[in-house]
Short mmCIF file of N, CA and C in Angstrom, two decimals:
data_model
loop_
_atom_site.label_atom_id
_atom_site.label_comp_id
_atom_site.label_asym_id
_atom_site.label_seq_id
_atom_site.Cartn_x
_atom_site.Cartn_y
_atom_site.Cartn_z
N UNK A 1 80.55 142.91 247.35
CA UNK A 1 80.44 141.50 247.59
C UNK A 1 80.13 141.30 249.07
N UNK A 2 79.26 140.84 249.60
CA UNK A 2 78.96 139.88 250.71
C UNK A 2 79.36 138.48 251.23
N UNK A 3 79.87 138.39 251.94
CA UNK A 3 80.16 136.84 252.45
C UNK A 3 79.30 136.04 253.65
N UNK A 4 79.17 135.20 254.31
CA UNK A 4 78.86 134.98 254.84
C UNK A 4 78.76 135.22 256.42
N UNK A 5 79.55 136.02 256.60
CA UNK A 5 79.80 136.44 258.04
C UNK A 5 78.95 138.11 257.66
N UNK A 6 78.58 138.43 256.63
CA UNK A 6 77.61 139.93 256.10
C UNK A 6 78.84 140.85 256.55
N UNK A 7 80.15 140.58 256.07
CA UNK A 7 80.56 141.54 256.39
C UNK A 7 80.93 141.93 255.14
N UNK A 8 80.81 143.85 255.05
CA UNK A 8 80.94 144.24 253.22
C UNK A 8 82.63 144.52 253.57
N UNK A 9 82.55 144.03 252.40
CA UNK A 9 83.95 144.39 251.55
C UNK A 9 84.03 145.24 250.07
N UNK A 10 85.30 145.97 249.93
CA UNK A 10 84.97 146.69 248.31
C UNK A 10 86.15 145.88 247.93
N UNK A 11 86.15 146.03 246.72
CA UNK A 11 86.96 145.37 245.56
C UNK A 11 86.99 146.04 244.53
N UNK A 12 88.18 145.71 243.28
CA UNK A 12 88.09 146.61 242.05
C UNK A 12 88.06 145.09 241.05
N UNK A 13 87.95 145.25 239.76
CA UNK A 13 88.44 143.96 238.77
C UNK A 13 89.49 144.13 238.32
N UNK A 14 90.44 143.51 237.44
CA UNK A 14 91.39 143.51 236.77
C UNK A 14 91.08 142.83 235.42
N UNK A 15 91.13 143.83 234.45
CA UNK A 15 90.85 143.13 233.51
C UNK A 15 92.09 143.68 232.08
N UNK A 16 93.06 144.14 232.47
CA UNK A 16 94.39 144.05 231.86
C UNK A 16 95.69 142.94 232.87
N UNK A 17 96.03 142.50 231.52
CA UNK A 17 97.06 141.00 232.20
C UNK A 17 98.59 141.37 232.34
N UNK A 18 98.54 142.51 233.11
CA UNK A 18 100.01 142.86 233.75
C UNK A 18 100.20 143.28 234.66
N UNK A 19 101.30 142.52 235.52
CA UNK A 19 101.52 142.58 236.81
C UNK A 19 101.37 143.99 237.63
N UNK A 20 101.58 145.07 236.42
CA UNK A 20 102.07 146.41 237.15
C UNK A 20 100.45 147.13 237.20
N UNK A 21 99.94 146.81 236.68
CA UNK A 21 98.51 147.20 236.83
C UNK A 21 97.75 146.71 237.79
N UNK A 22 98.20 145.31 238.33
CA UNK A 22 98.01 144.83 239.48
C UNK A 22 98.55 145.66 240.57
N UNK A 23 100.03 145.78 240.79
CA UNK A 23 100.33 146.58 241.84
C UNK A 23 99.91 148.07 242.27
N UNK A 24 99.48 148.58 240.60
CA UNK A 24 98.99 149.79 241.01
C UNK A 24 97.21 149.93 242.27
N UNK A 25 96.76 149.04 241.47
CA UNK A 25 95.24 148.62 242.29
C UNK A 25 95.73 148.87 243.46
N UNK A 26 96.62 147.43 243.86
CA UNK A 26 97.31 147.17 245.28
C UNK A 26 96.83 148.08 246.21
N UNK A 27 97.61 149.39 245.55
CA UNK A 27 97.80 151.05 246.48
C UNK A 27 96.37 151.22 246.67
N UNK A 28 95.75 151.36 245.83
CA UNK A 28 94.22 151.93 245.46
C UNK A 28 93.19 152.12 246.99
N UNK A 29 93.84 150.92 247.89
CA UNK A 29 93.13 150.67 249.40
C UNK A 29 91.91 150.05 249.18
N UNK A 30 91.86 148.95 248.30
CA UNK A 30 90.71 148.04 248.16
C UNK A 30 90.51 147.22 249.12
N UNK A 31 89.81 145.85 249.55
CA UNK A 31 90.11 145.07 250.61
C UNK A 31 90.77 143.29 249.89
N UNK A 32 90.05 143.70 248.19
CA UNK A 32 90.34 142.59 247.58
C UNK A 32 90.14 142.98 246.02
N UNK A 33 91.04 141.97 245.03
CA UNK A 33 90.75 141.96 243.95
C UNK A 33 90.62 141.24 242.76
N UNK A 34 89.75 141.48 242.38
CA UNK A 34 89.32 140.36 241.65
C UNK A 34 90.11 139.72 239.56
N UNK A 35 90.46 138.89 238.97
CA UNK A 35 91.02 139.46 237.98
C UNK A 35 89.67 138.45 237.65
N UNK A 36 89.54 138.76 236.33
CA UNK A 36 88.11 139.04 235.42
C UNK A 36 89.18 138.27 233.88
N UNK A 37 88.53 136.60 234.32
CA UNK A 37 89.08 136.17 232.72
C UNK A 37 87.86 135.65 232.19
N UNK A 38 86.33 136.16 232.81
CA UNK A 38 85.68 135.58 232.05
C UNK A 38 85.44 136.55 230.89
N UNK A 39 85.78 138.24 230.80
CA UNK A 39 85.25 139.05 229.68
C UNK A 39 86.55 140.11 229.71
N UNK A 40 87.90 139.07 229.74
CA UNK A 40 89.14 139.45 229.67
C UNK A 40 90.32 138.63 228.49
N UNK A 41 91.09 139.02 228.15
CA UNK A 41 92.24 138.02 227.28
C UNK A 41 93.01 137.95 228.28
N UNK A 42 93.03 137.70 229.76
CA UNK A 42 93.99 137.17 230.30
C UNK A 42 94.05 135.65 230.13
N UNK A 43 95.46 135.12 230.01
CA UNK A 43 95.60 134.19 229.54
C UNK A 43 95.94 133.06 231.47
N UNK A 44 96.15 131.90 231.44
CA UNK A 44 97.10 131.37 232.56
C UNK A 44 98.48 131.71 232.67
N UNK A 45 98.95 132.35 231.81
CA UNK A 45 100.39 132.68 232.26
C UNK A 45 100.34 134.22 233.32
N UNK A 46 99.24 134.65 232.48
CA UNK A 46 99.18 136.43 232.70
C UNK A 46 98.31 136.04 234.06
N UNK A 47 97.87 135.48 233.99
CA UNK A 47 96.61 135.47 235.70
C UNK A 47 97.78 134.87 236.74
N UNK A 48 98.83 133.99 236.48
CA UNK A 48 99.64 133.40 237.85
C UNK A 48 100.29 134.88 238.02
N UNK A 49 101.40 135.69 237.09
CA UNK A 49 101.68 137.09 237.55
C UNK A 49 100.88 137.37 238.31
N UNK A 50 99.80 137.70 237.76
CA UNK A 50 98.87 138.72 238.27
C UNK A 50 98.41 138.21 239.83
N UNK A 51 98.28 137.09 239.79
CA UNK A 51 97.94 136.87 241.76
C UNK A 51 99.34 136.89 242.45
N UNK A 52 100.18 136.64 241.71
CA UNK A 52 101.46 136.49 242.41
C UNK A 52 101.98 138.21 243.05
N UNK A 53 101.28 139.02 241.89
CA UNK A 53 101.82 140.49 242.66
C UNK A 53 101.08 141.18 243.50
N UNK A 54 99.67 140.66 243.01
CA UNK A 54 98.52 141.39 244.16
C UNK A 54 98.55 140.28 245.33
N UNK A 55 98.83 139.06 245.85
CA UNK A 55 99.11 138.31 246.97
C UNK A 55 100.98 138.96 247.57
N UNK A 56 101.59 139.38 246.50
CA UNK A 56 102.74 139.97 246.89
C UNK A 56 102.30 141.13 247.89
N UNK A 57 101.48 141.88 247.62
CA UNK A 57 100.85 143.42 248.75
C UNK A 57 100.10 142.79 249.83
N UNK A 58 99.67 141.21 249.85
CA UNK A 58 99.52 140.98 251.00
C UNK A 58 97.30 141.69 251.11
N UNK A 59 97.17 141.17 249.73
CA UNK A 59 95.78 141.18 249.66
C UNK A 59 95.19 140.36 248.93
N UNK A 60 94.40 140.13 249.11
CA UNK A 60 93.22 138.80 248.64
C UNK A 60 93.01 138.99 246.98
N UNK A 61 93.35 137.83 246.69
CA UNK A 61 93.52 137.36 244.82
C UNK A 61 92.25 136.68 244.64
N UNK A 62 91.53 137.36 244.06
CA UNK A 62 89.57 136.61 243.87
C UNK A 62 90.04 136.35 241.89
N UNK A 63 89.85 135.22 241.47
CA UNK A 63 89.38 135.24 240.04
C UNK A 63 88.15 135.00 239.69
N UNK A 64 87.40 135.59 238.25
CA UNK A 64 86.07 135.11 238.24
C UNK A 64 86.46 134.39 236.51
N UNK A 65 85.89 132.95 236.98
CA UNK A 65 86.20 132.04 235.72
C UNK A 65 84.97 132.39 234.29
N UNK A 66 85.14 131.99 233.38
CA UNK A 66 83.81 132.12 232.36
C UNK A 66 83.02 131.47 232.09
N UNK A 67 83.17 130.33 233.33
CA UNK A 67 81.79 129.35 233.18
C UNK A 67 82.18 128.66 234.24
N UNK A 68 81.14 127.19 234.99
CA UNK A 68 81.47 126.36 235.92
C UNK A 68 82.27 124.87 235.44
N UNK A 69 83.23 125.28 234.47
CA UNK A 69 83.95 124.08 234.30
C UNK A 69 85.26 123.89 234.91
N UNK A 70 84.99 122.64 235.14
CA UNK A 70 85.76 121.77 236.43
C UNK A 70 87.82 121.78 235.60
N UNK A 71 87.75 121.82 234.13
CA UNK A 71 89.56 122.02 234.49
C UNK A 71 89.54 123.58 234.02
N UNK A 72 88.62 124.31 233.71
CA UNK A 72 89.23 125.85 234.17
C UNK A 72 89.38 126.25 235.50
N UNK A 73 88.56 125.92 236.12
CA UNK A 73 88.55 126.08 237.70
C UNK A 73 89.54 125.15 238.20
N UNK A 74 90.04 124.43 238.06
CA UNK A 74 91.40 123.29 238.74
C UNK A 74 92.68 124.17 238.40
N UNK A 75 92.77 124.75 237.04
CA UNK A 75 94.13 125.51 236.61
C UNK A 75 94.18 126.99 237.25
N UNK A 76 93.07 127.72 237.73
CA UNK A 76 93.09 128.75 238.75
C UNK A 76 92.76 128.64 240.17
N UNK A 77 92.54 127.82 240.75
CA UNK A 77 92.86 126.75 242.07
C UNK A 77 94.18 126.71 242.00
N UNK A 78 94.53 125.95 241.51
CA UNK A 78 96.27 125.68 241.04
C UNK A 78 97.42 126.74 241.53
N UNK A 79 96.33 127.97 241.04
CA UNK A 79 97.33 129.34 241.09
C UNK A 79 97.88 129.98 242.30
N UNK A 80 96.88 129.33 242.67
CA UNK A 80 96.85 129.57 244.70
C UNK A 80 96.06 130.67 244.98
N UNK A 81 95.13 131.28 244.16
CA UNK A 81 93.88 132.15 244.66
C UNK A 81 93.33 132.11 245.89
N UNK A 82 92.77 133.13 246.38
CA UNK A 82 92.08 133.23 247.45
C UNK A 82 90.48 132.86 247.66
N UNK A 83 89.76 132.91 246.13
CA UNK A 83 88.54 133.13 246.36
C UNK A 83 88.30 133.10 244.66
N UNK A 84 86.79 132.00 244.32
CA UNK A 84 86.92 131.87 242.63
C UNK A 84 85.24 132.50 242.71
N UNK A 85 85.35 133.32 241.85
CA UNK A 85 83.95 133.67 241.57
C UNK A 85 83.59 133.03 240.23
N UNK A 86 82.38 132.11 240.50
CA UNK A 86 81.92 131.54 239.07
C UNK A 86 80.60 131.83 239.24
N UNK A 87 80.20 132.31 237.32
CA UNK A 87 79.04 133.34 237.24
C UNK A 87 78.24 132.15 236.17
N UNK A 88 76.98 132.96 236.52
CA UNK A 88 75.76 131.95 235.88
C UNK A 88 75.32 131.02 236.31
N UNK A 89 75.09 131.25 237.94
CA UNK A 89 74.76 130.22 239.14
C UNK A 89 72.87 130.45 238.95
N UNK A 90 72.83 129.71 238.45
CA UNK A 90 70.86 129.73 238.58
C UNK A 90 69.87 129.01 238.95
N UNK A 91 70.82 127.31 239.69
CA UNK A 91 69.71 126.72 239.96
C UNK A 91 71.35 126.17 241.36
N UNK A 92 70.23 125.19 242.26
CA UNK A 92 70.79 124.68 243.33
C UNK A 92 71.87 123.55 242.39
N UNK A 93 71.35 123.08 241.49
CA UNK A 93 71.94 122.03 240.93
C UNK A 93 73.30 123.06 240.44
N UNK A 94 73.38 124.17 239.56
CA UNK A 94 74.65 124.41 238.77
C UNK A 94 75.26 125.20 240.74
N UNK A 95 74.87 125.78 241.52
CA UNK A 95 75.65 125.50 242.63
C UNK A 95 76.32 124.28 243.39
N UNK A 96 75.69 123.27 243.23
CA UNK A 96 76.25 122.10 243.44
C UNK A 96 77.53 121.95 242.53
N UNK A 97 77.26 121.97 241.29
CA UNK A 97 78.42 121.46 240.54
C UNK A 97 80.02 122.48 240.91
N UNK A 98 79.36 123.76 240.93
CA UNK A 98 80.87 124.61 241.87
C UNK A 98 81.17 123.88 242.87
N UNK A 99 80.29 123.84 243.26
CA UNK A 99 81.08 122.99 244.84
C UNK A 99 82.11 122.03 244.62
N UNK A 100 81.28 120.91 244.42
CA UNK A 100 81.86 119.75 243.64
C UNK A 100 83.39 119.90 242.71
N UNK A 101 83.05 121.32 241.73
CA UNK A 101 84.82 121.54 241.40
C UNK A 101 85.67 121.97 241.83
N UNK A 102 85.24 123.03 243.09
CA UNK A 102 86.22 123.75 243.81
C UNK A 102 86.52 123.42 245.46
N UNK A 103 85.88 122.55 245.81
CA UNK A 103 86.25 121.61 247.24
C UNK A 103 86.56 120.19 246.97
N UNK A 104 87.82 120.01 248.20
CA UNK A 104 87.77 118.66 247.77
C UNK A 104 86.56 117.50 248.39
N UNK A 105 87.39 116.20 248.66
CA UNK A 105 86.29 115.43 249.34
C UNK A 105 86.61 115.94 250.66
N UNK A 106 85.63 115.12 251.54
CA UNK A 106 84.25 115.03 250.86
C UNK A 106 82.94 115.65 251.04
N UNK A 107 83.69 116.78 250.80
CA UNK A 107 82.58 118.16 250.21
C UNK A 107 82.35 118.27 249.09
N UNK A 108 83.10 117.97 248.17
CA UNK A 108 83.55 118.19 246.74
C UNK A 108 84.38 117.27 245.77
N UNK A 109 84.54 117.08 244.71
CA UNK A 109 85.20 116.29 243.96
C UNK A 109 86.40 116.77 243.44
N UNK A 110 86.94 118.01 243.65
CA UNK A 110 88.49 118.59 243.13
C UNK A 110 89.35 117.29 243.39
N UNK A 111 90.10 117.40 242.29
CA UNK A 111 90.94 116.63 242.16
C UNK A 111 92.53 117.17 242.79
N UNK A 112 93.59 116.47 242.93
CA UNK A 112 94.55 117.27 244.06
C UNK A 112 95.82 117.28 242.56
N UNK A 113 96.36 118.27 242.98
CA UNK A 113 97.70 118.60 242.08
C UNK A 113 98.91 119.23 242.83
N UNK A 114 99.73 119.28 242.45
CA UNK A 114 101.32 119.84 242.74
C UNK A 114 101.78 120.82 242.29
N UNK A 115 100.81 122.08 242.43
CA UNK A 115 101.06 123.72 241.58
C UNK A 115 101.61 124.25 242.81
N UNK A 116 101.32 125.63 242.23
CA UNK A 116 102.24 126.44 243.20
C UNK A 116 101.01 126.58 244.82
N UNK A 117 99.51 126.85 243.88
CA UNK A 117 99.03 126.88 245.57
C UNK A 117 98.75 125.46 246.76
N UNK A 118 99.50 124.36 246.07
CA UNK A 118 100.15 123.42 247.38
C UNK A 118 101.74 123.37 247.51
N UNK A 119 102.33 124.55 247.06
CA UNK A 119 103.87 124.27 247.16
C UNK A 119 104.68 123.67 246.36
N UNK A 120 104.09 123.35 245.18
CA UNK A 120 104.80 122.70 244.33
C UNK A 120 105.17 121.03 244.92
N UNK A 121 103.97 120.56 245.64
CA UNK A 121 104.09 119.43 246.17
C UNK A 121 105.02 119.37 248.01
N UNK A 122 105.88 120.70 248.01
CA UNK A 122 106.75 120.98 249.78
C UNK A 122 105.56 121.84 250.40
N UNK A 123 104.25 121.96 250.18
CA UNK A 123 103.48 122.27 251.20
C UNK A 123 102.40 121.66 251.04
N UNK A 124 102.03 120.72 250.64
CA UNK A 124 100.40 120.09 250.15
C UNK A 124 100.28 119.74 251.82
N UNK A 125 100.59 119.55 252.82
CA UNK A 125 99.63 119.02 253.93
C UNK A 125 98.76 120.05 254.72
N UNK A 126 99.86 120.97 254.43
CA UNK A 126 100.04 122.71 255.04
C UNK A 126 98.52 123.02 254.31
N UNK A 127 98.92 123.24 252.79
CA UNK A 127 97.79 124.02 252.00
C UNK A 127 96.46 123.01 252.39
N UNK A 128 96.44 121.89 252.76
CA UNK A 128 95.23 120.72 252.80
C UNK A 128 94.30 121.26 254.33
N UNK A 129 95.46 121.30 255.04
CA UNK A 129 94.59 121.76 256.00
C UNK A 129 94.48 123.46 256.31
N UNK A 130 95.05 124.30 255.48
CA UNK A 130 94.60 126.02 256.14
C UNK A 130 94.20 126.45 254.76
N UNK A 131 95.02 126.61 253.43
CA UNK A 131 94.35 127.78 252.60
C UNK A 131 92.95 126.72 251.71
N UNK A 132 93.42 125.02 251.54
CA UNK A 132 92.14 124.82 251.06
C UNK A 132 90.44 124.81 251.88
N UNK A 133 90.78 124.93 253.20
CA UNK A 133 89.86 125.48 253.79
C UNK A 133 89.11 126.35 253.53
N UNK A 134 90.21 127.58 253.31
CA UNK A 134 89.95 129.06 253.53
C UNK A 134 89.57 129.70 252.20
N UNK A 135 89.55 128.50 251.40
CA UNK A 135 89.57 129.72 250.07
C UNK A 135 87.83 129.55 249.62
N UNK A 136 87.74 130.80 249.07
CA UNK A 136 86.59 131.41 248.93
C UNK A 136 85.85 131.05 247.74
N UNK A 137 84.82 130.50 248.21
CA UNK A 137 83.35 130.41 246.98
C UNK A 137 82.83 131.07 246.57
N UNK A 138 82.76 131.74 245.93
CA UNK A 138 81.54 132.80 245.29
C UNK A 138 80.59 132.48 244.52
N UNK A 139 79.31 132.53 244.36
CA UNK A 139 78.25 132.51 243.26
C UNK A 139 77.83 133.47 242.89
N UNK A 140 77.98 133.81 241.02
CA UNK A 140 77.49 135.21 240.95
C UNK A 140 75.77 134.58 240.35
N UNK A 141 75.31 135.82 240.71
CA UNK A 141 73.49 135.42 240.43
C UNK A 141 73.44 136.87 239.40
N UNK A 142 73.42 136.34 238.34
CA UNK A 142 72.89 136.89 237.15
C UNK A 142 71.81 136.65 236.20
N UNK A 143 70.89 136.40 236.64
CA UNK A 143 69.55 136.32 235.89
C UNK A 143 68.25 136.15 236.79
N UNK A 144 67.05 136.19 236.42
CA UNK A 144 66.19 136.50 237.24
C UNK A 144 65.83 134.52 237.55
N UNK A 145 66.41 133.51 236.82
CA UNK A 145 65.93 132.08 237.46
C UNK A 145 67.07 132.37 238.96
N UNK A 146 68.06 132.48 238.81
CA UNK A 146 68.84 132.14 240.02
C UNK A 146 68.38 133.46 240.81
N UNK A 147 67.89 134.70 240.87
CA UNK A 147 67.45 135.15 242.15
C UNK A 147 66.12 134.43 242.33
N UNK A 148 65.24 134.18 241.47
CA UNK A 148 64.56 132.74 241.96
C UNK A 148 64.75 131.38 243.33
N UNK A 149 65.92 131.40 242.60
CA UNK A 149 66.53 130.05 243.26
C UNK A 149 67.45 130.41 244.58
N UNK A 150 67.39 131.81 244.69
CA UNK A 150 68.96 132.09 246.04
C UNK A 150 68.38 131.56 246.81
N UNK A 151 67.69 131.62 247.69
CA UNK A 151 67.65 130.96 249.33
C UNK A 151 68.09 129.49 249.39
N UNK A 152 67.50 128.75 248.48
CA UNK A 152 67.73 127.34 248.49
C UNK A 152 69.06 127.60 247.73
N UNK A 153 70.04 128.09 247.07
CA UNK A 153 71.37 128.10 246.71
C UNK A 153 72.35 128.81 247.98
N UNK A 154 71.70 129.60 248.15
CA UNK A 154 72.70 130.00 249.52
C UNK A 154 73.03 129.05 250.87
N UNK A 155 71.53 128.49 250.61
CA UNK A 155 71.96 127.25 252.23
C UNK A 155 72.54 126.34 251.93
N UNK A 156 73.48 125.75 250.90
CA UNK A 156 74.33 124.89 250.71
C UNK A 156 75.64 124.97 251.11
N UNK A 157 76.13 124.43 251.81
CA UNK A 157 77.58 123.89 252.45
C UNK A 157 78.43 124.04 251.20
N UNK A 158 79.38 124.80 251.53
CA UNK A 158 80.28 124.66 250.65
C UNK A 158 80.28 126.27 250.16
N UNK A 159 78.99 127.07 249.92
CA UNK A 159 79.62 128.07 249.50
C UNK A 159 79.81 129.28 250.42
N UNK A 160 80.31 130.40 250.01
CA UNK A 160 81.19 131.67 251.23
C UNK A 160 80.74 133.08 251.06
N UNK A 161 79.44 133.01 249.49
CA UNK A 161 79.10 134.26 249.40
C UNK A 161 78.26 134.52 248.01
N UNK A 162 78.21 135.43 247.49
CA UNK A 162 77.34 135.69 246.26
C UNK A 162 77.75 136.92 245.67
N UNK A 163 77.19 137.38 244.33
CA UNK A 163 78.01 138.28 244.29
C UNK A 163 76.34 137.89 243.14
N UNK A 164 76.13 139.75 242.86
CA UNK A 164 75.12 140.38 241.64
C UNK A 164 75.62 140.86 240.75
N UNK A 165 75.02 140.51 239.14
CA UNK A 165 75.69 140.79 238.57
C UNK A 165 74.53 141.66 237.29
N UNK A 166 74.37 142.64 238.13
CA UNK A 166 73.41 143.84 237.23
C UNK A 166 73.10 143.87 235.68
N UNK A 167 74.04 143.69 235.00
CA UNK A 167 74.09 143.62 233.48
C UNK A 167 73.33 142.58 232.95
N UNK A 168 73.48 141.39 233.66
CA UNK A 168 73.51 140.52 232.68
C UNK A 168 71.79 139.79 233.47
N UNK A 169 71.85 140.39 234.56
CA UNK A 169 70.57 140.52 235.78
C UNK A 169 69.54 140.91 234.84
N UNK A 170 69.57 142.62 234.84
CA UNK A 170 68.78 143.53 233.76
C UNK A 170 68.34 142.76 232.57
N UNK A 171 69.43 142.32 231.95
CA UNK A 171 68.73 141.69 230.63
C UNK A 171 67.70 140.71 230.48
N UNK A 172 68.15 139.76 231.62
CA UNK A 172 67.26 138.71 231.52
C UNK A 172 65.79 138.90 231.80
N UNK A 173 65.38 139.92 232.82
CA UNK A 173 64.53 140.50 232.79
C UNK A 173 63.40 141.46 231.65
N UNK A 174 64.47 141.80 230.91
CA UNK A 174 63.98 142.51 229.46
C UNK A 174 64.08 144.23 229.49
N UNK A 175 64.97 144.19 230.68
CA UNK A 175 65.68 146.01 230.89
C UNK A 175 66.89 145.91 231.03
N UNK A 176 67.52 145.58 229.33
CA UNK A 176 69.15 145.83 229.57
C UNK A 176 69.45 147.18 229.96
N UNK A 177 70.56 146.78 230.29
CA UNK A 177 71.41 148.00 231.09
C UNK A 177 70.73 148.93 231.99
N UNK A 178 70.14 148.58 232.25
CA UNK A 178 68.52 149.66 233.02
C UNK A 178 68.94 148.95 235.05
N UNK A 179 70.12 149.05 235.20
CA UNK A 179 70.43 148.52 236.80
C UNK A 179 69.81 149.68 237.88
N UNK A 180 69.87 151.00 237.57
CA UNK A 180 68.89 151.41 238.52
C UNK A 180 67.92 151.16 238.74
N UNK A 181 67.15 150.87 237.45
CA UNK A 181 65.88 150.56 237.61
C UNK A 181 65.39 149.33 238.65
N UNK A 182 66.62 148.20 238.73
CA UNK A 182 66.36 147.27 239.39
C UNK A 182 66.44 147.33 240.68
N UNK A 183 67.80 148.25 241.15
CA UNK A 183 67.64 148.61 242.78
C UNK A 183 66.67 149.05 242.88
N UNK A 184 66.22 150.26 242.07
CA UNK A 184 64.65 151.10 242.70
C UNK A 184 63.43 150.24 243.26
N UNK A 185 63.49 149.14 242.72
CA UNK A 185 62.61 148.66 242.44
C UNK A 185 62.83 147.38 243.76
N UNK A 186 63.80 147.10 244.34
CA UNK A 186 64.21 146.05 245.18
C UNK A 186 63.98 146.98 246.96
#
């Protein structure tokens, strides 16, 4: 993953919904990790564990949602994540609409709540001005319209990075699973 400052980072996914599988990653010496409920059965009970033990080691909690809708993305906001990766970004317009769900005004239209990542209501001024700042946008670009569309999706305010997503890249092109073929070729 890339962010905006181009500085690389590695990461692993999580795509079992228990805490201890989280902590094991933890060790692993990643820089961040991501839990994966878009092609996962983690549920919202199993994803708050799960950031609660990998933010317990004192490392960055990335989720990637299974589409750009505005109350899946509000209930993992909620969780107090670090960073939401939402996939199937292909035009400036479906980047806009992330924005719009995951910032507030008036960058964005998120709506405000009393979960755990504002304190359960004893830190909302705190979380308003440092972690909703800080928390991380991602757009994943999986198909050949949105690498089309990156330059004009990347210069929009609001987002923190991008992320490729080879599989589903390849296909759209008409060479599933064929991802070398696509670096070779880049």
């Amino acid at each position: 993953m890339t962010t905006k400052e181009k500085k690389f980072s590695l990461g692993s996914w999580i795509t079992i919904g228990h805490p201890s599988v989280a902590e094991v990653m933890c060790e692993a010496g990643f820089d961040w990790l991501c839990i994966d409920i878009e092609h996962s059965q983690i549920d919202t009970n199993s994803l708050l564990n799960l950031v609660i033990a990998i933010q317990g080691k004192k490392m960055k909690a990335y989720v990637r949602v299974g589409s750009n809708d505005s109350s899946i993305i509000k209930q993992v906001l909620d969780s107090g994540v670090d960073g939401i990766i939402i996939p199937q970004i292909n035009s400036v317009d479906e980047a806009k609409k992330a924005i719009n769900n995951v910032r507030y005004p008036p960058i964005g239209e998120r709506g405000l709540g009393l979960a755990r990542a504002q304190g359960y209501g004893f830190g909302l001024e705190n979380y308003l001005k440092r972690k909703a700042r800080n928390l991380e946008l991602i757009v994943q670009i999986e198909h050949f319209k949105g690498i089309k569309n990156l330059r004009q999706i990347l210069s929009l305010e609001g987002l923190d990075g991008s992320f490729l997503g080879p599989y589903d890249l390849s296909a759209s092109i008409g060479i599933p699973c064929q991802i070398q073929t696509i670096a070779s070729n880049n």
